[in-house]
Structure formats: C-alpha cells, structure tokens
Amino acid sequence: MKNIVLIGFMGVGKGSVAREMVKRTSMMALDTDDIIESVENRSVKEIFASEGEEYFRALERKTARWLKKNVDGTVISTGGGFFKVPALRKIGTIILLNAPFDVIYNRILAHPDAQKKLRKRPLFQDVEKAKALYNERLEQYLKVADIVVDVSDKDVGMIAKEIIKKVKKR
Ligand code: S3P
C-alpha cells in the first residue's frame, strides 16, 4: 500500500493526525524528525545549534531516500521543511495540512506545553520570522501537494476521516 506523507507548517498537527490515522486504518506511522533524532541520538534543536541547518537538511534528504526504498503502508509525518527533498513525490501521496498562520500560532499558544513546543523549534523563535517563513512556503506547499486539507476548526478525527475519504477517491 502506498504511503501517506503529511506535510505542512510547524505546529499544524502532522504528528497528531498521523497517530489518529493509525487508530482508523491498518497503517502504521513514522515521523521524519523522530527518525533523525533517533539516528543522531540528539534533538533537532541540538542538531541545528551544533551543526547548522544545512546538516539537518542533508539528514532529511537521506531519510527521504531511505523511506522511498524501504517503507510502505505508512503514514509519514514530516518536519515543516521536509517537503523540499527531491525524492518527496516518490515516497507516497502528499497531503498538505494547512491553516492560516494565526490559527496555527494561536493553537500552539493554547496548548498547556506551548512554551516547550516553541522552544524545541529553532525556526519558531521569533513570531514575525516564522510568519514570513509561512508566507514564503505556502505557495510551495500547495504546488507539491496531491491533496490539501484545511485543518482550521477541525479536530484530528475529522481531519483523519477527510484524508481517508480523499485518498480513496483518487
Ligand atoms: C522545521 C520544522 C520542524 C523541524 C525543524 C525544521 C521547518 O518540524 O523539522 O525544526 O523547517 O519548518 P515540525 O514541523 O514538526 O515542527
């Protein structure tokens, strides 16, 4: 079975949606940041701080090549910049989870662990910079996606249902 690849901006809920998909289908889930943290034995934050962003992006490209060759039947949640890997479309069906920047940001702030969630994301240290990154990426996200799901005002159950329905229709 083809993989489902969840792309979208930081904090949009890719990991939670992947876990919900596991509950509703026979699929399993993997997360590209988790794979990278596991093979590096350190956090994304530490990798950015010690090695810089380009080192992290190279690990994303390596992860993409490995996923393409070795994984199927899996919902793959990705880091917000993973969509730029050249192998992306060969990994599976690309689903963009999207919402306006302010909706995403307010949802992070409403979380009990909001500060922790922001601290662990090197590219979300400054709200204006994060908003500019969102604006820069939005068109690119839309261009690469096979299916777009607007996640504003929807819970994970509704989002998972919508993905399953849209993937079946293709
Ligand atoms: C990044 C998003 C992060 C993580 C890294 C870079 C990005 O993942 O991969 O901090 O470039 O948008 P999340 O989307 O899970 O926060």
PDB file of C-alpha atoms and ligand atoms in Angstrom:
ATOM      1  CA  MET A   1       0.000   0.000   0.000  1.00  0.00           C
ATOM      2  CA  LYS A   2       1.184   3.498  -0.864  1.00  0.00           C
ATOM      3  CA  ASN A   3       2.457   5.734   1.937  1.00  0.00           C
ATOM      4  CA  ILE A   4       0.625   8.865   3.003  1.00  0.00           C
ATOM      5  CA  VAL A   5       3.006  11.772   3.529  1.00  0.00           C
ATOM      6  CA  LEU A   6       1.791  14.636   5.732  1.00  0.00           C
ATOM      7  CA  ILE A   7       3.419  17.981   5.005  1.00  0.00           C
ATOM      8  CA  GLY A   8       2.703  21.446   6.362  1.00  0.00           C
ATOM      9  CA  PHE A   9       3.938  24.202   8.633  1.00  0.00           C
ATOM     10  CA  MET A  10       5.332  23.733  12.151  1.00  0.00           C
ATOM     11  CA  GLY A  11       2.572  23.190  14.688  1.00  0.00           C
ATOM     12  CA  VAL A  12      -0.193  22.378  12.200  1.00  0.00           C
ATOM     13  CA  GLY A  13      -0.666  18.934  13.816  1.00  0.00           C
ATOM     14  CA  LYS A  14       1.031  16.472  11.427  1.00  0.00           C
ATOM     15  CA  GLY A  15       2.081  14.078  14.217  1.00  0.00           C
ATOM     16  CA  SER A  16      -1.324  14.040  15.930  1.00  0.00           C
ATOM     17  CA  VAL A  17      -3.094  13.412  12.624  1.00  0.00           C
ATOM     18  CA  ALA A  18      -0.682  10.559  11.805  1.00  0.00           C
ATOM     19  CA  ARG A  19      -1.444   8.924  15.186  1.00  0.00           C
ATOM     20  CA  GLU A  20      -5.187   9.309  14.567  1.00  0.00           C
ATOM     21  CA  MET A  21      -4.779   7.678  11.131  1.00  0.00           C
ATOM     22  CA  VAL A  22      -3.127   4.675  12.797  1.00  0.00           C
ATOM     23  CA  LYS A  23      -6.218   4.248  15.008  1.00  0.00           C
ATOM     24  CA  ARG A  24      -8.540   4.319  11.989  1.00  0.00           C
ATOM     25  CA  THR A  25      -6.612   2.259   9.410  1.00  0.00           C
ATOM     26  CA  SER A  26      -4.244  -0.704   9.164  1.00  0.00           C
ATOM     27  CA  MET A  27      -1.388   1.735   8.580  1.00  0.00           C
ATOM     28  CA  MET A  28       1.492   2.468  10.959  1.00  0.00           C
ATOM     29  CA  ALA A  29       3.175   5.848  11.437  1.00  0.00           C
ATOM     30  CA  LEU A  30       6.693   7.274  11.263  1.00  0.00           C
ATOM     31  CA  ASP A  31       7.908  10.831  11.807  1.00  0.00           C
ATOM     32  CA  THR A  32      10.939  12.193   9.939  1.00  0.00           C
ATOM     33  CA  ASP A  33      12.138  14.341  12.871  1.00  0.00           C
ATOM     34  CA  ASP A  34      11.876  11.296  15.179  1.00  0.00           C
ATOM     35  CA  ILE A  35      13.943   9.193  12.736  1.00  0.00           C
ATOM     36  CA  ILE A  36      16.623  11.899  12.552  1.00  0.00           C
ATOM     37  CA  GLU A  37      16.691  12.407  16.337  1.00  0.00           C
ATOM     38  CA  SER A  38      16.971   8.679  16.832  1.00  0.00           C
ATOM     39  CA  VAL A  39      19.884   8.122  14.436  1.00  0.00           C
ATOM     40  CA  GLU A  40      21.687  11.225  15.712  1.00  0.00           C
ATOM     41  CA  ASN A  41      20.832  10.497  19.350  1.00  0.00           C
ATOM     42  CA  ARG A  42      20.134  14.204  19.955  1.00  0.00           C
ATOM     43  CA  SER A  43      17.275  16.635  19.443  1.00  0.00           C
ATOM     44  CA  VAL A  44      16.542  18.664  16.297  1.00  0.00           C
ATOM     45  CA  LYS A  45      17.263  21.751  18.394  1.00  0.00           C
ATOM     46  CA  GLU A  46      20.717  20.415  19.322  1.00  0.00           C
ATOM     47  CA  ILE A  47      21.449  19.408  15.719  1.00  0.00           C
ATOM     48  CA  PHE A  48      20.597  22.935  14.479  1.00  0.00           C
ATOM     49  CA  ALA A  49      22.676  24.513  17.268  1.00  0.00           C
ATOM     50  CA  SER A  50      25.794  22.347  16.845  1.00  0.00           C
ATOM     51  CA  GLU A  51      25.825  21.542  13.126  1.00  0.00           C
ATOM     52  CA  GLY A  52      23.617  24.147  11.488  1.00  0.00           C
ATOM     53  CA  GLU A  53      20.550  23.904   9.278  1.00  0.00           C
ATOM     54  CA  GLU A  54      22.241  22.501   6.153  1.00  0.00           C
ATOM     55  CA  TYR A  55      23.478  19.434   8.083  1.00  0.00           C
ATOM     56  CA  PHE A  56      19.876  18.822   9.211  1.00  0.00           C
ATOM     57  CA  ARG A  57      18.545  19.248   5.644  1.00  0.00           C
ATOM     58  CA  ALA A  58      21.073  16.660   4.389  1.00  0.00           C
ATOM     59  CA  LEU A  59      19.723  14.229   7.002  1.00  0.00           C
ATOM     60  CA  GLU A  60      16.205  14.941   5.745  1.00  0.00           C
ATOM     61  CA  ARG A  61      17.292  14.083   2.185  1.00  0.00           C
ATOM     62  CA  LYS A  62      18.906  10.846   3.409  1.00  0.00           C
ATOM     63  CA  THR A  63      15.735   9.979   5.349  1.00  0.00           C
ATOM     64  CA  ALA A  64      13.671  10.625   2.191  1.00  0.00           C
ATOM     65  CA  ARG A  65      15.819   8.273   0.092  1.00  0.00           C
ATOM     66  CA  TRP A  66      15.539   5.577   2.761  1.00  0.00           C
ATOM     67  CA  LEU A  67      11.756   5.986   3.082  1.00  0.00           C
ATOM     68  CA  LYS A  68      11.326   5.776  -0.693  1.00  0.00           C
ATOM     69  CA  LYS A  69      13.220   2.492  -0.865  1.00  0.00           C
ATOM     70  CA  ASN A  70      12.132   0.773   2.325  1.00  0.00           C
ATOM     71  CA  VAL A  71       8.776   1.922   3.641  1.00  0.00           C
ATOM     72  CA  ASP A  72       5.204   1.412   2.507  1.00  0.00           C
ATOM     73  CA  GLY A  73       1.722   1.275   4.048  1.00  0.00           C
ATOM     74  CA  THR A  74       2.768   4.010   6.456  1.00  0.00           C
ATOM     75  CA  VAL A  75       1.567   7.485   7.390  1.00  0.00           C
ATOM     76  CA  ILE A  76       4.700   9.617   7.429  1.00  0.00           C
ATOM     77  CA  SER A  77       4.573  12.904   9.318  1.00  0.00           C
ATOM     78  CA  THR A  78       7.350  15.269   8.318  1.00  0.00           C
ATOM     79  CA  GLY A  79       9.192  18.322   9.621  1.00  0.00           C
ATOM     80  CA  GLY A  80       7.895  21.589   8.174  1.00  0.00           C
ATOM     81  CA  GLY A  81      10.795  21.892   5.716  1.00  0.00           C
ATOM     82  CA  PHE A  82      10.942  18.234   4.635  1.00  0.00           C
ATOM     83  CA  PHE A  83       8.729  18.921   1.590  1.00  0.00           C
ATOM     84  CA  LYS A  84      11.803  20.295  -0.234  1.00  0.00           C
ATOM     85  CA  VAL A  85      13.548  16.897  -0.533  1.00  0.00           C
ATOM     86  CA  PRO A  86      13.906  15.864  -4.195  1.00  0.00           C
ATOM     87  CA  ALA A  87      12.515  12.353  -3.565  1.00  0.00           C
ATOM     88  CA  LEU A  88       9.290  13.618  -1.925  1.00  0.00           C
ATOM     89  CA  ARG A  89       6.724  12.623  -4.540  1.00  0.00           C
ATOM     90  CA  LYS A  90       8.208   9.131  -4.879  1.00  0.00           C
ATOM     91  CA  ILE A  91       7.573   8.389  -1.199  1.00  0.00           C
ATOM     92  CA  GLY A  92       3.772   8.441  -1.406  1.00  0.00           C
ATOM     93  CA  THR A  93       0.635  10.550  -1.706  1.00  0.00           C
ATOM     94  CA  ILE A  94       1.369  14.053  -0.457  1.00  0.00           C
ATOM     95  CA  ILE A  95      -1.221  15.591   1.875  1.00  0.00           C
ATOM     96  CA  LEU A  96      -0.857  19.234   2.855  1.00  0.00           C
ATOM     97  CA  LEU A  97      -2.353  20.091   6.243  1.00  0.00           C
ATOM     98  CA  ASN A  98      -2.927  23.804   6.184  1.00  0.00           C
ATOM     99  CA  ALA A  99      -4.438  26.677   8.162  1.00  0.00           C
ATOM    100  CA  PRO A 100      -3.757  30.426   8.261  1.00  0.00           C
ATOM    101  CA  PHE A 101      -0.603  31.301  10.235  1.00  0.00           C
ATOM    102  CA  ASP A 102      -2.545  32.984  13.056  1.00  0.00           C
ATOM    103  CA  VAL A 103      -4.732  29.888  13.527  1.00  0.00           C
ATOM    104  CA  ILE A 104      -1.627  27.678  13.800  1.00  0.00           C
ATOM    105  CA  TYR A 105       0.123  30.081  16.189  1.00  0.00           C
ATOM    106  CA  ASN A 106      -2.910  30.545  18.437  1.00  0.00           C
ATOM    107  CA  ARG A 107      -3.395  26.791  18.581  1.00  0.00           C
ATOM    108  CA  ILE A 108       0.195  26.322  19.765  1.00  0.00           C
ATOM    109  CA  LEU A 109      -0.295  29.064  22.388  1.00  0.00           C
ATOM    110  CA  ALA A 110      -3.483  27.412  23.657  1.00  0.00           C
ATOM    111  CA  HIS A 111      -1.587  24.183  24.373  1.00  0.00           C
ATOM    112  CA  PRO A 112      -0.579  23.577  28.020  1.00  0.00           C
ATOM    113  CA  ASP A 113       3.001  22.866  26.828  1.00  0.00           C
ATOM    114  CA  ALA A 114       3.091  25.885  24.472  1.00  0.00           C
ATOM    115  CA  GLN A 115       6.456  27.259  25.579  1.00  0.00           C
ATOM    116  CA  LYS A 116       8.103  23.849  25.321  1.00  0.00           C
ATOM    117  CA  LYS A 117       6.611  23.357  21.838  1.00  0.00           C
ATOM    118  CA  LEU A 118       8.019  26.697  20.693  1.00  0.00           C
ATOM    119  CA  ARG A 119      11.415  26.257  22.374  1.00  0.00           C
ATOM    120  CA  LYS A 120      12.160  22.983  20.598  1.00  0.00           C
ATOM    121  CA  ARG A 121      11.642  24.573  17.144  1.00  0.00           C
ATOM    122  CA  PRO A 122      14.704  26.585  16.028  1.00  0.00           C
ATOM    123  CA  LEU A 123      12.760  28.258  13.200  1.00  0.00           C
ATOM    124  CA  PHE A 124       9.909  29.352  15.511  1.00  0.00           C
ATOM    125  CA  GLN A 125      11.933  31.507  17.917  1.00  0.00           C
ATOM    126  CA  ASP A 126      10.611  34.770  16.513  1.00  0.00           C
ATOM    127  CA  VAL A 127       6.923  35.071  15.549  1.00  0.00           C
ATOM    128  CA  GLU A 128       7.456  37.605  12.746  1.00  0.00           C
ATOM    129  CA  LYS A 129      10.206  35.451  11.202  1.00  0.00           C
ATOM    130  CA  ALA A 130       8.032  32.346  11.477  1.00  0.00           C
ATOM    131  CA  LYS A 131       5.157  34.194   9.803  1.00  0.00           C
ATOM    132  CA  ALA A 132       7.455  35.307   6.960  1.00  0.00           C
ATOM    133  CA  LEU A 133       8.620  31.695   6.534  1.00  0.00           C
ATOM    134  CA  TYR A 134       4.992  30.540   6.399  1.00  0.00           C
ATOM    135  CA  ASN A 135       4.176  33.147   3.739  1.00  0.00           C
ATOM    136  CA  GLU A 136       7.241  32.169   1.734  1.00  0.00           C
ATOM    137  CA  ARG A 137       6.420  28.462   1.888  1.00  0.00           C
ATOM    138  CA  LEU A 138       2.658  28.445   1.375  1.00  0.00           C
ATOM    139  CA  GLU A 139       2.756  28.540  -2.421  1.00  0.00           C
ATOM    140  CA  GLN A 140       5.474  25.853  -2.478  1.00  0.00           C
ATOM    141  CA  TYR A 141       3.444  23.600  -0.164  1.00  0.00           C
ATOM    142  CA  LEU A 142       0.377  23.981  -2.402  1.00  0.00           C
ATOM    143  CA  LYS A 143       2.405  23.222  -5.513  1.00  0.00           C
ATOM    144  CA  VAL A 144       3.788  19.917  -4.244  1.00  0.00           C
ATOM    145  CA  ALA A 145       0.580  18.599  -2.572  1.00  0.00           C
ATOM    146  CA  ASP A 146      -1.687  15.981  -4.159  1.00  0.00           C
ATOM    147  CA  ILE A 147      -4.423  16.744  -1.617  1.00  0.00           C
ATOM    148  CA  VAL A 148      -4.959  19.836   0.541  1.00  0.00           C
ATOM    149  CA  VAL A 149      -6.836  19.656   3.847  1.00  0.00           C
ATOM    150  CA  ASP A 150      -7.767  22.853   5.656  1.00  0.00           C
ATOM    151  CA  VAL A 151      -7.442  21.963   9.330  1.00  0.00           C
ATOM    152  CA  SER A 152      -8.944  25.157  10.806  1.00  0.00           C
ATOM    153  CA  ASP A 153     -11.823  24.400  13.182  1.00  0.00           C
ATOM    154  CA  LYS A 154     -11.479  20.625  12.781  1.00  0.00           C
ATOM    155  CA  ASP A 155     -10.425  18.032  15.336  1.00  0.00           C
ATOM    156  CA  VAL A 156      -7.970  15.233  14.485  1.00  0.00           C
ATOM    157  CA  GLY A 157     -10.821  12.740  13.957  1.00  0.00           C
ATOM    158  CA  MET A 158     -12.447  14.947  11.319  1.00  0.00           C
ATOM    159  CA  ILE A 159      -9.108  15.576   9.617  1.00  0.00           C
ATOM    160  CA  ALA A 160      -8.212  11.865   9.514  1.00  0.00           C
ATOM    161  CA  LYS A 161     -11.654  10.996   8.090  1.00  0.00           C
ATOM    162  CA  GLU A 162     -11.281  13.642   5.393  1.00  0.00           C
ATOM    163  CA  ILE A 163      -7.835  12.339   4.394  1.00  0.00           C
ATOM    164  CA  ILE A 164      -9.054   8.728   4.195  1.00  0.00           C
ATOM    165  CA  LYS A 165     -12.036   9.769   2.044  1.00  0.00           C
ATOM    166  CA  LYS A 166      -9.949  11.912  -0.328  1.00  0.00           C
ATOM    167  CA  VAL A 167      -7.214   9.282  -0.729  1.00  0.00           C
ATOM    168  CA  LYS A 168      -9.816   6.612  -1.590  1.00  0.00           C
ATOM    169  CA  LYS A 169     -11.318   8.863  -4.280  1.00  0.00           C
ATOM    170  CA  ARG A 170      -8.010   9.331  -6.111  1.00  0.00           C
TER     171      ARG A 170
HETATM  172  C1  S3P B   1      11.265  22.700  10.559  1.00  0.00           C
HETATM  173  C2  S3P B   1      10.214  22.087  11.214  1.00  0.00           C
HETATM  174  C3  S3P B   1      10.409  21.188  12.362  1.00  0.00           C
HETATM  175  C4  S3P B   1      11.791  20.535  12.325  1.00  0.00           C
HETATM  176  C5  S3P B   1      12.843  21.579  12.191  1.00  0.00           C
HETATM  177  C6  S3P B   1      12.686  22.462  10.939  1.00  0.00           C
HETATM  178  C7  S3P B   1      10.971  23.590   9.410  1.00  0.00           C
HETATM  179  O1  S3P B   1       9.401  20.169  12.378  1.00  0.00           O
HETATM  180  O2  S3P B   1      11.879  19.628  11.258  1.00  0.00           O
HETATM  181  O3  S3P B   1      12.798  22.383  13.349  1.00  0.00           O
HETATM  182  O4  S3P B   1      11.890  23.882   8.604  1.00  0.00           O
HETATM  183  O5  S3P B   1       9.793  24.013   9.261  1.00  0.00           O
HETATM  184  P1  S3P B   1       7.840  20.442  12.793  1.00  0.00           P
HETATM  185  O6  S3P B   1       7.133  20.866  11.537  1.00  0.00           O
HETATM  186  O7  S3P B   1       7.363  19.134  13.299  1.00  0.00           O
HETATM  187  O8  S3P B   1       7.853  21.493  13.826  1.00  0.00           O
END
